[in-house]
Structure formats: C-alpha cells, structure tokens
C-alpha cells in the first residue's frame, strides 16, 4: 500500500475540493493526509481537509515563503501544491527540497514567462505556436489605436490584465452608448468604449492590459501532466462551446499544447487554453497550476492529481492515456460542506493518528456540523451523504 503521503494546498480555488477527493480515491489506495490553508474561513477547501488553518494576512512574498517553509517543516509536508505566491515559492525550490518537500509546480523560469501574458505570447511565437493579434496597452492613446486597428480588420476588441488568472478583468469593448440595455438582466462583460476611456483618463495609476480580438468558440483547455524530465505524460483537451462541454484528443489542440509544455518545462500540472481566430486555433492563455476544472477529466477514467503527486514523489507513472472519452456534459451547481465555526478546529492531541483521511461528517450536535450557503459549482456531484454546504466557485 505504501506510506502515507502528506499534501498541502495553500490558498486555492474552491473547486480543488475535487482535487482533494481524487487524491484520497487514488488507484494505489495510498493513505493521503491533506492540509489546507486559506484567507476565507468559509472556503470549502478548509472543510474538506484533514487539518486546516487560516493564512496570515499582509505578508510580503518573501514573508509568505518563510511562512510556507515553517509550515512544511511543522507538518512534515511531502508535496506542496502552491497557488498563492507561486512565483516566490518556486524560486526557493531548493529550500523546500532541503525539508523533504516537493513542489508540485513548474520551475521559476517557466512561471515567470507565463506570469506576464505579453511576454508569454512573444515566447510561444518563437517556438512556432500561433497567437492572436495583440497590443499591450497602458494609456488611452494606446487603447484607441488598438481598438481602431482591430475594428478596421473586422474584429471586436476585448481586453484583460497582462498579469492575472482566469477571467478576472476580462471585458469586451462595444461602441453602443451606456443605456438600460446594460442594466437589464445579468451583468455583462460588454463595456462601452467611452466609459473605458473616461476611466483611464481619471485613473490614479496606469493600467497594464492586453487588447486583442474577441476570439471564437470552441474554447479548448488542454490539461497537461509533465514529468520533472520535461516529458509530457498526459494531454487531454476539455472543450467548451456555450453550455456544452466535452473532451478531445484532436492533434490540432493536443500537439501545440505538448510542444509548449515540453519547450518551457511546465512540470507537473498545467492548463493550456486555445480558441479560434478565424479558422485557426490560437493560444489564449497558459496556467502554470492545476486548472479549476481539472477534476472533470475523471470522466475519462483519469486521476490526474494523483499521477502528478506520484511524479513529484519521484515515482514513474508512464504515459497516462484515457481509456475512453467521457460523454458531453454541462456544469451545474453542487453543494459542499463549510465549517460551522469561524476558524477550523485543529487536531492537536500528540500521537493521535489523523487518518482515515475523510472530511468530518455532520452530526446533530457536533462541532463539525455545517451551515448551508449557496454558490455556483463544478460538474461532478459532491460526496453522497456530505453535510450541508457551500457550492463550488473560484475562491
């Protein structure tokens, strides 16, 4: 069965409760003990962990690294999956290795390249991966030039921060004046150009945006698993076209993702996103961390989180090939537990084993009882019989 594996997830997306489920339900039946930290006491990640604690606020990146090193030593962490301050943490990989902790993250050089989308686009073009037209914008004048050139080419302009994760800060520019159309229904990503210009003119500090054409669907996110030797072990595409989601192994998406992961040494789990520019797939974004939707490829018979942990521990997985591609699906709300207390209870008794590694179950009077909350969630159901809950949304 093998020895127990201790894994730490720092401040991360709420969907990573599914990442934790997959670690526990690993095909080798290895015992896994999960520690989680977060800045939000109501994160379902804290409730799903075996032990959990709140992260200190206000630390500098180096201060956070010192906190992380101390925690790894105290908890005897075998594998650390860093999301918050990933760049500062991977720069000190040797310090963590000296404690016996493996970082489930790419090398510092790769993280630095893909932290800045403009730098990333230049770098991937150099290895032959197509990218859409793009403009780096910091001023009103640069914005207007970018928008006018894109519109002259028949494109609709959009922008997003040059550094950032997910869809945070993404907007589509429209020439339509602000009206009740923008106030009806749900909030929209569309924003009138004149309001963007006015906001830039009155901003206290400059922005750093990437302006590009609004790319067409489908969107394909390729989840890659790459070993420390730089060789890709797994590449599976998740397709998104409106509500419909599915899976693909089509080489027009998989080949450039493999090339990119190997060329830049995107060790362990990365997510490489493509969309269509006319008739051509082009790179949209690269995440140097496990994607929030990574758990969805479990529908293809693959446990990617556990394969990544095995590689981080120095074990060999061989090629991870899905035995089948799951059916098309959509994403719906799903409940998960939150703690009823402000701070998660800690197991402090010396010498008491933490395993079995299962989330605390709700009881009629027990302190682990959960309070119901609502949010939007992922595509696989929560554990049957789990306590009342919060739904899964990015933290």
mmCIF file of N, CA and C in Angstrom, residues 41-122:
data_model
loop_
_atom_site.group_PDB
_atom_site.id
_atom_site.type_symbol
_atom_site.label_atom_id
_atom_site.label_comp_id
_atom_site.label_asym_id
_atom_site.label_seq_id
_atom_site.Cartn_x
_atom_site.Cartn_y
_atom_site.Cartn_z
ATOM 1 N N UNK A 41 -12.362 31.812 5.942
ATOM 2 C CA UNK A 41 -12.702 30.722 6.857
ATOM 3 C C UNK A 41 -13.834 29.854 6.324
ATOM 4 N N UNK A 42 -14.617 30.360 5.379
ATOM 5 C CA UNK A 42 -15.730 29.593 4.835
ATOM 6 C C UNK A 42 -15.386 28.893 3.532
ATOM 7 N N UNK A 43 -14.118 28.852 3.152
ATOM 8 C CA UNK A 43 -13.741 28.105 1.954
ATOM 9 C C UNK A 43 -14.028 26.619 2.165
ATOM 10 N N UNK A 44 -14.707 25.973 1.197
ATOM 11 C CA UNK A 44 -14.949 24.530 1.344
ATOM 12 C C UNK A 44 -13.666 23.716 1.327
ATOM 13 N N UNK A 45 -12.580 24.284 0.820
ATOM 14 C CA UNK A 45 -11.291 23.583 0.836
ATOM 15 C C UNK A 45 -10.856 23.317 2.277
ATOM 16 N N UNK A 46 -11.097 24.272 3.167
ATOM 17 C CA UNK A 46 -10.739 24.078 4.576
ATOM 18 C C UNK A 46 -11.572 22.962 5.203
ATOM 19 N N UNK A 47 -12.860 22.952 4.883
ATOM 20 C CA UNK A 47 -13.741 21.938 5.455
ATOM 21 C C UNK A 47 -13.400 20.542 4.950
ATOM 22 N N UNK A 48 -12.905 20.444 3.722
ATOM 23 C CA UNK A 48 -12.615 19.148 3.119
ATOM 24 C C UNK A 48 -11.276 18.574 3.572
ATOM 25 N N UNK A 49 -10.422 19.399 4.160
ATOM 26 C CA UNK A 49 -9.079 18.948 4.542
ATOM 27 C C UNK A 49 -9.107 18.164 5.851
ATOM 28 N N UNK A 50 -8.060 17.404 6.090
ATOM 29 C CA UNK A 50 -7.901 16.708 7.373
ATOM 30 C C UNK A 50 -7.497 17.681 8.463
ATOM 31 N N UNK A 51 -6.605 18.601 8.146
ATOM 32 C CA UNK A 51 -6.252 19.693 9.048
ATOM 33 C C UNK A 51 -6.233 20.970 8.237
ATOM 34 N N UNK A 52 -6.515 22.088 8.876
ATOM 35 C CA UNK A 52 -6.614 23.351 8.150
ATOM 36 C C UNK A 52 -6.324 24.506 9.084
ATOM 37 N N UNK A 53 -5.907 25.611 8.508
ATOM 38 C CA UNK A 53 -5.670 26.811 9.304
ATOM 39 C C UNK A 53 -5.781 28.036 8.414
ATOM 40 N N UNK A 54 -6.035 29.165 9.037
ATOM 41 C CA UNK A 54 -6.102 30.423 8.314
ATOM 42 C C UNK A 54 -4.691 30.913 7.992
ATOM 43 N N UNK A 55 -4.551 31.513 6.826
ATOM 44 C CA UNK A 55 -3.252 32.070 6.441
ATOM 45 C C UNK A 55 -3.087 33.466 7.032
ATOM 46 N N UNK A 56 -1.871 33.817 7.406
ATOM 47 C CA UNK A 56 -1.634 35.185 7.883
ATOM 48 C C UNK A 56 -1.809 36.179 6.752
ATOM 49 N N UNK A 57 -2.346 37.333 7.073
ATOM 50 C CA UNK A 57 -2.557 38.379 6.073
ATOM 51 C C UNK A 57 -1.407 39.382 6.097
ATOM 52 N N UNK A 58 -1.220 40.049 4.970
ATOM 53 C CA UNK A 58 -0.272 41.159 4.910
ATOM 54 C C UNK A 58 1.175 40.771 4.759
ATOM 55 N N UNK A 59 1.459 39.497 4.463
ATOM 56 C CA UNK A 59 2.852 39.095 4.298
ATOM 57 C C UNK A 59 3.377 39.511 2.927
ATOM 58 N N UNK A 60 4.631 39.916 2.872
ATOM 59 C CA UNK A 60 5.297 40.121 1.587
ATOM 60 C C UNK A 60 5.510 38.758 0.944
ATOM 61 N N UNK A 61 5.824 38.714 -0.368
ATOM 62 C CA UNK A 61 6.107 37.412 -0.987
ATOM 63 C C UNK A 61 7.186 36.633 -0.239
ATOM 64 N N UNK A 62 8.276 37.293 0.157
ATOM 65 C CA UNK A 62 9.326 36.582 0.893
ATOM 66 C C UNK A 62 8.832 36.157 2.271
ATOM 67 N N UNK A 63 8.042 37.022 2.894
ATOM 68 C CA UNK A 63 7.469 36.653 4.184
ATOM 69 C C UNK A 63 6.569 35.435 4.076
ATOM 70 N N UNK A 64 5.830 35.354 2.959
ATOM 71 C CA UNK A 64 4.969 34.194 2.746
ATOM 72 C C UNK A 64 5.813 32.935 2.544
ATOM 73 N N UNK A 65 6.930 33.056 1.842
ATOM 74 C CA UNK A 65 7.814 31.911 1.663
ATOM 75 C C UNK A 65 8.310 31.405 3.015
ATOM 76 N N UNK A 66 8.682 32.318 3.899
ATOM 77 C CA UNK A 66 9.146 31.909 5.238
ATOM 78 C C UNK A 66 8.029 31.189 5.993
ATOM 79 N N UNK A 67 6.820 31.719 5.887
ATOM 80 C CA UNK A 67 5.658 31.058 6.499
ATOM 81 C C UNK A 67 5.477 29.656 5.919
ATOM 82 N N UNK A 68 5.602 29.529 4.588
ATOM 83 C CA UNK A 68 5.415 28.235 3.932
ATOM 84 C C UNK A 68 6.495 27.236 4.343
ATOM 85 N N UNK A 69 7.731 27.685 4.440
ATOM 86 C CA UNK A 69 8.815 26.799 4.860
ATOM 87 C C UNK A 69 8.580 26.293 6.281
ATOM 88 N N UNK A 70 8.142 27.186 7.146
ATOM 89 C CA UNK A 70 7.871 26.793 8.526
ATOM 90 C C UNK A 70 6.737 25.782 8.586
ATOM 91 N N UNK A 71 5.681 26.016 7.802
ATOM 92 C CA UNK A 71 4.541 25.097 7.818
ATOM 93 C C UNK A 71 4.944 23.716 7.287
ATOM 94 N N UNK A 72 5.733 23.699 6.209
ATOM 95 C CA UNK A 72 6.172 22.417 5.653
ATOM 96 C C UNK A 72 6.997 21.633 6.673
ATOM 97 N N UNK A 73 7.812 22.342 7.433
ATOM 98 C CA UNK A 73 8.613 21.664 8.458
ATOM 99 C C UNK A 73 7.726 21.152 9.592
ATOM 100 N N UNK A 74 6.785 21.984 10.054
ATOM 101 C CA UNK A 74 5.917 21.585 11.165
ATOM 102 C C UNK A 74 5.013 20.420 10.792
ATOM 103 N N UNK A 75 4.508 20.428 9.556
ATOM 104 C CA UNK A 75 3.530 19.418 9.129
ATOM 105 C C UNK A 75 4.179 18.232 8.413
ATOM 106 N N UNK A 76 5.485 18.266 8.242
ATOM 107 C CA UNK A 76 6.194 17.202 7.501
ATOM 108 C C UNK A 76 5.538 16.981 6.138
ATOM 109 N N UNK A 77 5.371 18.086 5.401
ATOM 110 C CA UNK A 77 4.677 18.043 4.114
ATOM 111 C C UNK A 77 5.558 17.344 3.084
ATOM 112 N N UNK A 78 4.989 16.354 2.389
ATOM 113 C CA UNK A 78 5.703 15.668 1.315
ATOM 114 C C UNK A 78 5.573 16.402 -0.008
ATOM 115 N N UNK A 79 4.357 16.887 -0.301
ATOM 116 C CA UNK A 79 4.087 17.562 -1.577
ATOM 117 C C UNK A 79 3.285 18.828 -1.296
ATOM 118 N N UNK A 80 3.765 19.958 -1.774
ATOM 119 C CA UNK A 80 3.123 21.269 -1.615
ATOM 120 C C UNK A 80 2.623 21.709 -2.988
ATOM 121 N N UNK A 81 1.325 22.033 -3.066
ATOM 122 C CA UNK A 81 0.701 22.495 -4.317
ATOM 123 C C UNK A 81 0.443 23.997 -4.172
ATOM 124 N N UNK A 82 1.397 24.855 -4.564
ATOM 125 C CA UNK A 82 1.231 26.292 -4.325
ATOM 126 C C UNK A 82 0.433 26.980 -5.425
ATOM 127 N N UNK A 83 -0.520 27.802 -5.021
ATOM 128 C CA UNK A 83 -1.232 28.682 -5.958
ATOM 129 C C UNK A 83 -0.906 30.132 -5.602
ATOM 130 N N UNK A 84 -1.275 30.564 -4.380
ATOM 131 C CA UNK A 84 -0.902 31.910 -3.947
ATOM 132 C C UNK A 84 0.624 32.029 -3.855
ATOM 133 N N UNK A 85 1.158 33.124 -4.400
ATOM 134 C CA UNK A 85 2.605 33.401 -4.390
ATOM 135 C C UNK A 85 3.419 32.262 -5.007
ATOM 136 N N UNK A 86 2.853 31.651 -6.050
ATOM 137 C CA UNK A 86 3.561 30.541 -6.691
ATOM 138 C C UNK A 86 4.946 30.964 -7.173
ATOM 139 N N UNK A 87 5.052 32.164 -7.759
ATOM 140 C CA UNK A 87 6.330 32.606 -8.315
ATOM 141 C C UNK A 87 7.403 32.722 -7.238
ATOM 142 N N UNK A 88 7.054 33.296 -6.080
ATOM 143 C CA UNK A 88 8.036 33.441 -4.995
ATOM 144 C C UNK A 88 8.399 32.085 -4.401
ATOM 145 N N UNK A 89 7.456 31.192 -4.333
ATOM 146 C CA UNK A 89 7.696 29.875 -3.729
ATOM 147 C C UNK A 89 8.617 29.033 -4.609
ATOM 148 N N UNK A 90 8.332 28.969 -5.917
ATOM 149 C CA UNK A 90 9.156 28.101 -6.770
ATOM 150 C C UNK A 90 10.576 28.629 -6.910
ATOM 151 N N UNK A 91 10.766 29.932 -6.686
ATOM 152 C CA UNK A 91 12.123 30.480 -6.734
ATOM 153 C C UNK A 91 12.992 29.942 -5.598
ATOM 154 N N UNK A 92 12.356 29.385 -4.577
ATOM 155 C CA UNK A 92 13.087 28.835 -3.425
ATOM 156 C C UNK A 92 12.904 27.316 -3.353
ATOM 157 N N UNK A 93 12.823 26.670 -4.493
ATOM 158 C CA UNK A 93 12.579 25.229 -4.534
ATOM 159 C C UNK A 93 13.609 24.451 -3.705
ATOM 160 N N UNK A 94 14.872 24.874 -3.753
ATOM 161 C CA UNK A 94 15.922 24.154 -3.028
ATOM 162 C C UNK A 94 15.682 24.186 -1.521
ATOM 163 N N UNK A 95 15.155 25.290 -1.006
ATOM 164 C CA UNK A 95 14.891 25.380 0.430
ATOM 165 C C UNK A 95 13.807 24.389 0.838
ATOM 166 N N UNK A 96 12.783 24.231 0.000
ATOM 167 C CA UNK A 96 11.730 23.263 0.303
ATOM 168 C C UNK A 96 12.265 21.839 0.174
ATOM 169 N N UNK A 97 13.084 21.607 -0.859
ATOM 170 C CA UNK A 97 13.661 20.268 -1.039
ATOM 171 C C UNK A 97 14.507 19.875 0.163
ATOM 172 N N UNK A 98 15.200 20.832 0.766
ATOM 173 C CA UNK A 98 16.036 20.536 1.936
ATOM 174 C C UNK A 98 15.191 20.059 3.119
ATOM 175 N N UNK A 99 13.908 20.436 3.123
ATOM 176 C CA UNK A 99 12.998 19.984 4.177
ATOM 177 C C UNK A 99 12.329 18.663 3.828
ATOM 178 N N UNK A 100 12.567 18.174 2.604
ATOM 179 C CA UNK A 100 11.898 16.961 2.151
ATOM 180 C C UNK A 100 10.567 17.218 1.498
ATOM 181 N N UNK A 101 10.301 18.473 1.105
ATOM 182 C CA UNK A 101 9.030 18.850 0.476
ATOM 183 C C UNK A 101 9.225 19.074 -1.014
ATOM 184 N N UNK A 102 8.467 18.358 -1.830
ATOM 185 C CA UNK A 102 8.483 18.562 -3.279
ATOM 186 C C UNK A 102 7.412 19.567 -3.655
ATOM 187 N N UNK A 103 7.750 20.492 -4.563
ATOM 188 C CA UNK A 103 6.788 21.476 -5.047
ATOM 189 C C UNK A 103 6.110 20.950 -6.303
ATOM 190 N N UNK A 104 4.789 20.870 -6.271
ATOM 191 C CA UNK A 104 4.038 20.447 -7.443
ATOM 192 C C UNK A 104 3.734 21.700 -8.259
ATOM 193 N N UNK A 105 4.766 22.181 -8.947
ATOM 194 C CA UNK A 105 4.692 23.422 -9.721
ATOM 195 C C UNK A 105 5.896 23.464 -10.652
ATOM 196 N N UNK A 106 5.798 24.215 -11.745
ATOM 197 C CA UNK A 106 6.921 24.294 -12.686
ATOM 198 C C UNK A 106 8.101 25.062 -12.108
ATOM 199 N N UNK A 107 9.255 25.017 -12.803
ATOM 200 C CA UNK A 107 10.416 25.813 -12.385
ATOM 201 C C UNK A 107 10.119 27.313 -12.434
ATOM 202 N N UNK A 108 10.952 28.057 -11.715
ATOM 203 C CA UNK A 108 10.743 29.506 -11.619
ATOM 204 C C UNK A 108 10.759 30.177 -12.989
ATOM 205 N N UNK A 109 11.626 29.703 -13.897
ATOM 206 C CA UNK A 109 11.729 30.347 -15.218
ATOM 207 C C UNK A 109 10.418 30.231 -15.991
ATOM 208 N N UNK A 110 9.781 29.067 -15.924
ATOM 209 C CA UNK A 110 8.516 28.864 -16.644
ATOM 210 C C UNK A 110 7.403 29.693 -16.024
ATOM 211 N N UNK A 111 7.354 29.737 -14.706
ATOM 212 C CA UNK A 111 6.326 30.534 -14.037
ATOM 213 C C UNK A 111 6.474 32.001 -14.405
ATOM 214 N N UNK A 112 7.708 32.493 -14.472
ATOM 215 C CA UNK A 112 7.951 33.896 -14.805
ATOM 216 C C UNK A 112 7.484 34.217 -16.219
ATOM 217 N N UNK A 113 7.751 33.330 -17.173
ATOM 218 C CA UNK A 113 7.338 33.575 -18.566
ATOM 219 C C UNK A 113 5.833 33.733 -18.663
ATOM 220 N N UNK A 114 5.079 32.857 -17.988
ATOM 221 C CA UNK A 114 3.637 32.850 -18.169
ATOM 222 C C UNK A 114 2.892 33.692 -17.150
ATOM 223 N N UNK A 115 3.627 34.355 -16.269
ATOM 224 C CA UNK A 115 3.006 35.322 -15.365
ATOM 225 C C UNK A 115 2.566 36.557 -16.137
ATOM 226 N N UNK A 116 3.300 36.904 -17.178
ATOM 227 C CA UNK A 116 3.021 38.086 -17.999
ATOM 228 C C UNK A 116 2.585 37.601 -19.382
ATOM 229 N N UNK A 117 1.332 37.879 -19.750
ATOM 230 C CA UNK A 117 0.782 37.338 -20.994
ATOM 231 C C UNK A 117 1.485 37.890 -22.228
ATOM 232 N N UNK A 118 1.957 39.127 -22.180
ATOM 233 C CA UNK A 118 2.670 39.686 -23.325
ATOM 234 C C UNK A 118 4.008 38.980 -23.526
ATOM 235 N N UNK A 119 4.728 38.763 -22.438
ATOM 236 C CA UNK A 119 5.987 38.012 -22.512
ATOM 237 C C UNK A 119 5.715 36.599 -23.012
ATOM 238 N N UNK A 120 4.631 35.994 -22.515
ATOM 239 C CA UNK A 120 4.281 34.631 -22.913
ATOM 240 C C UNK A 120 3.988 34.549 -24.410
ATOM 241 N N UNK A 121 3.230 35.494 -24.941
ATOM 242 C CA UNK A 121 2.896 35.458 -26.366
ATOM 243 C C UNK A 121 4.154 35.565 -27.226
ATOM 244 N N UNK A 122 5.058 36.437 -26.828
ATOM 245 C CA UNK A 122 6.306 36.565 -27.577
ATOM 246 C C UNK A 122 7.104 35.265 -27.526
#
